[in-house]
């Protein structure tokens, strides 16, 4: 297998047919699909959108790329976005620009595709929403940082329902400015933002003022109430830091190397320590609400558009209420340079939650309807009770 051209600083995402799309890269204003083993592409597909969105400092590397629920591919670069039909290779919609600044590497804002809410019986359409936060207001933040001028990072976020007929960005403010942060979908459906800096740009030694304070974003509450600051770290996590959600619901945080090599006497030394961050749902006071999935009574091989039973137990005294239960399926991301590629969280359609013995319950839940909503592969499946997730179990859908 091989790809054509230069693909450093490119983004990947899985398509409904199982292929991976690779978008952009340094001096690569194109995209292509990873071919089968032993084959190669004759040429990448030229993509003028990437030519149009580059500037002096580029600011369109590692574009934000998501498979939408309508089968189109959302691609965001710099401050603009389009929907691309991956079958015809045609742009089917140009979306409104996100005003205020520049969002992709090296301005390096953060983005996720928000959890996809499915319905019982898989009835109705599934909306898709994108969240983009932070970055830089200045097109030349990278160049100026090389001259020891460190612009303040952006503090705003834009959220847009990309499946609407006429999508618009809705703005919100984070508690503090941030670039180079890591943004993760949690099994509860919340979004965690941590690490990064408050001034400067991505690049070796090009940022200042570490952002030590994680932020939790709840997409299900009204604007103005969505952000919550959490306990800070004491370790700067700057350029080349990373974060990933673990099976037990914690988040592994590691890295930070702002230097060309392993250097320990710099302003921000090469960081070899790793941390595990416990979101608020792991507070010991909430332990009684934490479900425990019975793997023996829950299928690990899933088909599409099926009703399955997921069994769990819980130690709470009062009966479990169906409105407090969710079942989520999570695709772990592959993450670099503040971009979590291919991350996806599905909130499955529940039909019933039934008692099945003392403290034991069975959930009738629908698997995703098709590969556009859930590309084939391995997912972590969680039961969430009153916002507290179980430990995840691996399932495969195909």
Coordinates of C-alpha atoms in Angstrom, one line a residue:
X1 CA 0.0 0.0 0.0
X2 CA 1.2 3.5 -0.7
X3 CA -0.2 7.0 -0.9
X4 CA 0.8 9.7 -3.3
X5 CA 2.5 13.0 -2.5
X6 CA 3.3 14.6 0.9
X7 CA 0.9 13.7 3.7
X8 CA 2.6 15.2 6.8
X9 CA 0.0 17.1 8.8
X10 CA -2.9 15.3 7.2
X11 CA -6.1 14.1 8.7
X12 CA -7.8 10.7 8.4
X13 CA -11.3 9.5 8.9
X14 CA -13.2 6.2 8.1
X15 CA -15.8 6.2 5.4
X16 CA -19.0 4.0 5.3
X17 CA -17.3 1.5 3.0
X18 CA -14.5 1.0 5.4
X19 CA -11.9 3.0 3.5
X20 CA -9.9 5.8 5.1
X21 CA -9.9 9.3 3.6
X22 CA -6.7 11.3 4.0
X23 CA -7.1 15.0 3.7
X24 CA -4.5 17.7 3.2
X25 CA -0.9 17.9 4.5
X26 CA 2.0 20.3 4.0
X27 CA 2.0 21.4 0.4
X28 CA -0.7 18.8 -0.3
X29 CA -3.9 20.6 -1.4
X30 CA -5.6 17.3 -2.2
X31 CA -7.1 14.2 -0.6
X32 CA -7.2 10.5 -1.4
X33 CA -8.5 7.2 -0.1
X34 CA -6.1 4.6 1.3
X35 CA -6.1 1.8 -1.3
X36 CA -6.1 -1.9 -0.5
X37 CA -2.9 -3.7 0.5
X38 CA -0.5 -3.9 -2.4
X39 CA -2.2 -1.2 -4.5
X40 CA -1.5 2.4 -5.0
X41 CA -3.3 5.5 -6.2
X42 CA -2.2 6.9 -9.5
X43 CA -2.6 10.5 -8.2
X44 CA -4.3 12.3 -5.3
X45 CA -7.5 14.2 -5.9
X46 CA -6.9 17.9 -6.3
X47 CA -8.9 19.9 -3.7
X48 CA -9.0 23.6 -4.5
X49 CA -10.6 24.3 -1.1
X50 CA -7.3 23.6 0.6
X51 CA -5.6 26.0 -1.8
X52 CA -8.1 28.7 -1.0
X53 CA -7.8 28.3 2.8
X54 CA -4.1 28.4 3.1
X55 CA -2.3 31.7 4.2
X56 CA 1.2 32.9 5.1
X57 CA 1.3 30.6 8.1
X58 CA -0.8 27.9 6.4
X59 CA -3.4 27.6 9.3
X60 CA -5.2 24.8 7.4
X61 CA -3.0 21.8 8.3
X62 CA -4.7 18.9 10.1
X63 CA -8.1 20.0 8.9
X64 CA -11.1 18.8 11.0
X65 CA -12.7 15.9 9.1
X66 CA -15.8 14.1 10.1
X67 CA -18.1 11.6 8.4
X68 CA -21.6 13.2 8.7
X69 CA -24.8 11.2 9.2
X70 CA -25.9 12.0 5.7
X71 CA -22.9 10.3 4.1
X72 CA -21.1 13.5 3.2
X73 CA -17.7 14.4 4.7
X74 CA -17.4 17.6 6.7
X75 CA -14.0 19.3 6.1
X76 CA -13.0 22.4 8.0
X77 CA -9.8 24.3 7.2
X78 CA -8.6 27.6 8.7
X79 CA -12.0 29.3 9.1
X80 CA -14.1 27.7 6.3
X81 CA -16.0 24.4 5.9
X82 CA -17.6 22.3 3.2
X83 CA -19.5 19.1 2.8
X84 CA -17.8 16.8 0.3
X85 CA -19.6 13.8 -1.3
X86 CA -16.9 11.1 -1.1
X87 CA -18.6 9.1 -4.0
X88 CA -18.7 11.9 -6.6
X89 CA -15.8 13.9 -5.2
X90 CA -18.0 17.0 -5.5
X91 CA -18.5 19.7 -2.8
X92 CA -22.3 19.6 -2.2
X93 CA -22.4 22.5 0.2
X94 CA -20.2 25.4 1.3
X95 CA -20.9 26.2 4.9
X96 CA -20.7 29.6 6.6
X97 CA -17.2 30.6 7.7
X98 CA -16.5 30.6 11.5
X99 CA -15.6 34.2 12.2
X100 CA -13.0 35.4 14.6
X101 CA -9.8 33.8 13.5
X102 CA -7.9 30.7 12.5
X103 CA -8.6 27.3 13.9
X104 CA -6.2 24.7 12.3
X105 CA -2.5 23.9 12.7
X106 CA -0.4 25.9 13.6
X107 CA -3.2 28.1 15.0
X108 CA -4.4 24.8 16.5
X109 CA -7.9 25.0 17.9
X110 CA -9.7 21.9 19.0
X111 CA -12.7 20.1 17.6
X112 CA -15.1 17.2 18.0
X113 CA -18.2 15.8 16.3
X114 CA -20.7 15.9 19.1
X115 CA -22.4 12.7 20.3
X116 CA -24.9 11.3 17.7
X117 CA -28.3 10.8 19.3
X118 CA -30.1 7.8 17.8
X119 CA -33.7 6.9 18.3
X120 CA -35.6 3.8 19.4
X121 CA -36.2 1.6 16.4
X122 CA -33.8 3.8 14.5
X123 CA -36.7 6.1 13.5
X124 CA -36.1 9.5 12.0
X125 CA -32.9 11.2 10.9
X126 CA -29.8 11.6 13.0
X127 CA -28.5 15.1 13.3
X128 CA -24.8 15.8 13.3
X129 CA -23.2 18.8 15.1
X130 CA -19.6 20.0 15.1
X131 CA -17.9 21.9 17.9
X132 CA -14.7 24.0 17.3
X133 CA -13.0 25.9 20.1
X134 CA -10.0 28.1 20.4
X135 CA -7.2 28.8 17.9
X136 CA -5.7 32.2 17.1
X137 CA -7.2 35.5 15.9
X138 CA -4.0 36.3 14.0
X139 CA -3.0 34.7 10.7
X140 CA 0.7 35.3 11.4
X141 CA 0.7 33.9 15.0
X142 CA 3.3 31.3 13.9
X143 CA 5.6 33.8 12.2
X144 CA 5.3 36.3 15.1
X145 CA 6.0 33.6 17.7
X146 CA 9.3 33.0 16.0
X147 CA 10.0 36.7 16.7
X148 CA 9.0 36.3 20.4
X149 CA 5.6 37.9 19.9
X150 CA 3.0 35.6 21.4
X151 CA -0.6 36.6 20.6
X152 CA -3.4 35.6 23.0
X153 CA -5.3 32.5 21.9
X154 CA -9.0 32.6 21.0
X155 CA -11.5 32.0 23.8
X156 CA -14.6 31.4 21.7
X157 CA -16.2 28.2 20.4
X158 CA -18.5 27.7 17.4
X159 CA -21.1 25.0 17.2
X160 CA -23.0 24.1 14.1
X161 CA -25.6 21.5 13.1
X162 CA -24.1 20.5 9.7
X163 CA -27.2 18.4 8.7
X164 CA -29.5 21.4 8.8
X165 CA -30.7 22.8 5.5
X166 CA -29.2 26.2 6.3
X167 CA -26.6 25.7 9.0
X168 CA -25.3 28.6 11.1
X169 CA -22.6 28.8 13.7
X170 CA -23.7 29.5 17.3
X171 CA -21.0 31.1 19.5
X172 CA -20.0 30.4 23.1
X173 CA -17.1 31.3 25.3
X174 CA -14.7 29.0 27.2
X175 CA -13.6 30.1 30.7
X176 CA -10.1 30.8 29.3
X177 CA -8.3 31.1 25.9
X178 CA -6.7 28.0 24.6
X179 CA -4.7 26.6 21.6
X180 CA -3.0 23.2 21.3
X181 CA -5.6 21.7 23.7
X182 CA -6.8 18.1 23.5
X183 CA -10.5 17.7 23.2
X184 CA -12.1 14.3 24.0
X185 CA -15.6 12.9 24.0
X186 CA -16.4 11.2 27.3
X187 CA -18.6 8.1 27.5
X188 CA -21.2 10.3 29.4
X189 CA -21.6 12.4 26.3
X190 CA -19.7 15.4 27.8
X191 CA -16.6 16.9 26.2
X192 CA -13.3 17.3 28.0
X193 CA -10.8 20.0 27.0
X194 CA -7.4 20.1 28.6
X195 CA -3.7 21.0 28.1
X196 CA -2.4 23.6 25.7
X197 CA -1.5 27.2 26.0
X198 CA -3.1 30.6 26.3
X199 CA -0.7 32.5 24.0
X200 CA 1.4 31.8 20.8
X201 CA 1.2 29.1 18.3
X202 CA 2.0 25.4 17.7
X203 CA 5.7 24.8 17.0
X204 CA 8.9 24.3 18.8
X205 CA 9.1 26.9 21.5
X206 CA 6.3 29.0 20.0
X207 CA 3.8 29.1 22.9
X208 CA 3.6 30.6 26.3
X209 CA 1.3 30.6 29.4
X210 CA 0.3 27.0 29.8
X211 CA -3.4 26.4 30.4
X212 CA -3.4 24.1 33.4
X213 CA -7.1 24.0 33.9
X214 CA -9.3 21.3 32.3
X215 CA -12.8 22.3 31.1
X216 CA -15.9 20.1 30.9
X217 CA -18.5 21.0 28.2
X218 CA -22.0 19.7 28.4
X219 CA -23.7 20.0 25.0
X220 CA -27.1 19.2 26.4
X221 CA -27.6 22.4 28.5
X222 CA -28.3 25.9 27.3
X223 CA -25.6 28.3 26.2
X224 CA -24.0 30.2 29.0
X225 CA -24.1 27.1 31.3
X226 CA -22.2 24.5 29.3
X227 CA -18.6 25.0 30.6
X228 CA -17.3 23.9 34.0
X229 CA -13.7 24.3 35.1
X230 CA -12.1 21.3 36.8
X231 CA -9.1 20.7 39.1
X232 CA -5.9 21.9 37.4
X233 CA -2.7 20.0 36.8
X234 CA 0.8 21.3 37.7
X235 CA 2.4 19.9 34.6
X236 CA 2.5 22.1 31.4
X237 CA 1.2 20.2 28.5
X238 CA 2.2 22.2 25.4
X239 CA 3.3 21.2 21.9
X240 CA 3.2 17.4 21.2
X241 CA 0.9 16.6 24.2
X242 CA -1.9 14.1 23.9
X243 CA -4.9 12.6 25.7
X244 CA -7.1 9.5 25.2
X245 CA -10.1 8.1 26.9
X246 CA -9.6 4.8 28.7
X247 CA -11.9 1.8 29.1
X248 CA -12.5 2.7 32.8
X249 CA -13.6 6.3 31.9
X250 CA -10.4 8.0 33.0
X251 CA -8.3 10.0 30.5
X252 CA -4.7 9.3 29.9
X253 CA -2.7 12.5 29.5
X254 CA 0.9 12.5 28.3
X255 CA 3.6 14.2 26.3
X256 CA 4.7 17.8 25.7
X257 CA 7.9 18.4 23.8
X258 CA 8.4 21.9 22.6
X259 CA 12.0 21.2 21.7
X260 CA 13.8 19.7 18.7
X261 CA 15.0 16.7 20.6
X262 CA 14.9 15.5 24.2
X263 CA 15.9 18.6 26.2
X264 CA 15.4 19.0 29.9
X265 CA 16.7 22.5 30.7
X266 CA 14.4 24.5 28.4
X267 CA 11.6 26.8 29.5
X268 CA 9.2 23.8 28.8
X269 CA 11.3 20.7 29.2
X270 CA 10.6 17.5 27.3
X271 CA 7.9 15.9 29.4
X272 CA 8.1 12.1 30.2
X273 CA 5.5 12.0 32.9
X274 CA 2.0 10.7 32.2
X275 CA -1.1 11.4 34.2
X276 CA -4.6 9.8 34.5
X277 CA -7.4 12.4 34.8
X278 CA -10.6 11.3 36.6
X279 CA -13.7 13.2 35.3
X280 CA -16.3 14.3 37.8
X281 CA -18.4 11.1 37.2
X282 CA -15.7 9.1 39.0
X283 CA -16.2 11.0 42.2
X284 CA -16.5 8.2 45.0
X285 CA -19.7 9.8 46.1
X286 CA -21.3 8.7 42.8
X287 CA -20.1 5.1 43.0
X288 CA -23.5 3.7 43.9
X289 CA -24.8 4.9 40.6
X290 CA -22.1 3.3 38.6
X291 CA -23.4 0.4 36.4
X292 CA -21.5 -2.9 35.9
X293 CA -22.1 -4.5 32.5
X294 CA -22.4 -8.3 32.5
X295 CA -20.3 -9.3 29.5
X296 CA -21.7 -12.8 29.5
X297 CA -25.2 -11.5 29.0
X298 CA -24.3 -8.8 26.5
X299 CA -23.4 -9.6 22.8
X300 CA -19.9 -8.7 21.7
X301 CA -20.6 -9.2 17.9
X302 CA -23.2 -6.7 16.7
X303 CA -25.1 -6.4 13.4
X304 CA -26.8 -3.2 12.1
X305 CA -30.4 -2.2 13.0
X306 CA -30.9 -4.9 15.6
X307 CA -32.6 -4.9 18.9
X308 CA -30.2 -6.3 21.5
X309 CA -30.3 -6.7 25.3
X310 CA -27.5 -5.2 27.5
X311 CA -27.5 -6.5 31.1
X312 CA -26.0 -4.6 34.0
X313 CA -26.2 -4.4 37.8
X314 CA -26.0 -1.4 40.1
X315 CA -25.8 -0.8 43.8
X316 CA -28.2 2.1 44.2
X317 CA -31.2 1.3 46.5
X318 CA -33.9 3.2 44.6
X319 CA -35.2 1.6 41.3
X320 CA -33.4 2.6 38.1
X321 CA -35.4 4.9 35.9
X322 CA -35.3 4.6 32.2
X323 CA -34.9 8.3 31.7
X324 CA -31.7 8.2 33.6
X325 CA -30.1 5.4 31.4
X326 CA -28.1 5.8 28.3
X327 CA -26.1 3.3 26.2
X328 CA -23.2 4.8 24.3
X329 CA -20.7 3.4 21.8
X330 CA -17.3 5.1 21.5
X331 CA -14.7 4.9 18.8
X332 CA -11.3 5.7 20.3
X333 CA -9.4 8.3 18.3
X334 CA -5.9 8.4 16.9
X335 CA -4.5 11.6 18.2
X336 CA -1.7 14.0 17.3
X337 CA -1.1 17.7 17.3
X338 CA -4.3 18.5 19.1
X339 CA -6.4 16.6 16.5
X340 CA -8.4 13.5 17.6
X341 CA -9.1 11.8 14.3
X342 CA -12.0 9.5 13.7
X343 CA -13.4 9.9 17.3
X344 CA -17.1 9.2 17.4
X345 CA -19.7 8.6 20.2
X346 CA -23.1 7.1 19.5
X347 CA -26.0 7.5 22.0
X348 CA -28.1 4.5 21.1
X349 CA -31.9 4.4 20.9
X350 CA -33.4 2.7 24.0
X351 CA -36.6 0.8 23.9
X352 CA -37.0 -0.4 27.5
X353 CA -35.1 -0.8 30.8
X354 CA -36.5 -3.8 32.8
X355 CA -35.6 -5.2 36.2
X356 CA -34.0 -8.7 36.0
X357 CA -33.4 -9.5 39.6
X358 CA -32.2 -7.6 42.7
X359 CA -30.1 -4.7 41.4
X360 CA -29.9 -6.2 38.0
X361 CA -31.5 -4.7 34.9
X362 CA -31.7 -5.5 31.2
X363 CA -31.8 -2.8 28.5
X364 CA -33.5 -3.3 25.2
X365 CA -31.5 -1.1 22.8
X366 CA -31.1 -0.7 19.1
X367 CA -27.8 -1.0 17.3
X368 CA -26.9 1.7 14.8
X369 CA -28.9 1.5 11.5
X370 CA -26.0 1.5 9.0
X371 CA -22.3 2.1 8.3
X372 CA -22.9 5.8 7.6
X373 CA -23.9 6.3 11.2
X374 CA -21.4 3.7 12.6
X375 CA -18.6 2.6 10.3
X376 CA -17.7 -1.1 10.9
X377 CA -15.1 -1.9 13.5
X378 CA -14.5 -2.0 17.3
X379 CA -16.3 0.2 19.8
X380 CA -16.3 0.6 23.5
X381 CA -19.8 0.1 24.8
X382 CA -20.9 1.9 28.0
X383 CA -24.0 2.0 30.2
X384 CA -24.5 5.4 31.7
X385 CA -26.7 5.8 34.8
X386 CA -27.5 9.4 36.0
X387 CA -24.4 10.6 34.1
X388 CA -22.1 7.9 35.6
X389 CA -20.7 5.5 33.0
X390 CA -19.8 1.8 33.6
X391 CA -16.5 0.4 32.6
X392 CA -16.6 -0.1 28.8
X393 CA -16.7 -3.4 27.1
X394 CA -15.3 -4.0 23.6
X395 CA -17.9 -4.8 20.9
X396 CA -17.6 -5.2 17.2
X397 CA -20.1 -4.1 14.6
X398 CA -20.1 -5.4 11.0

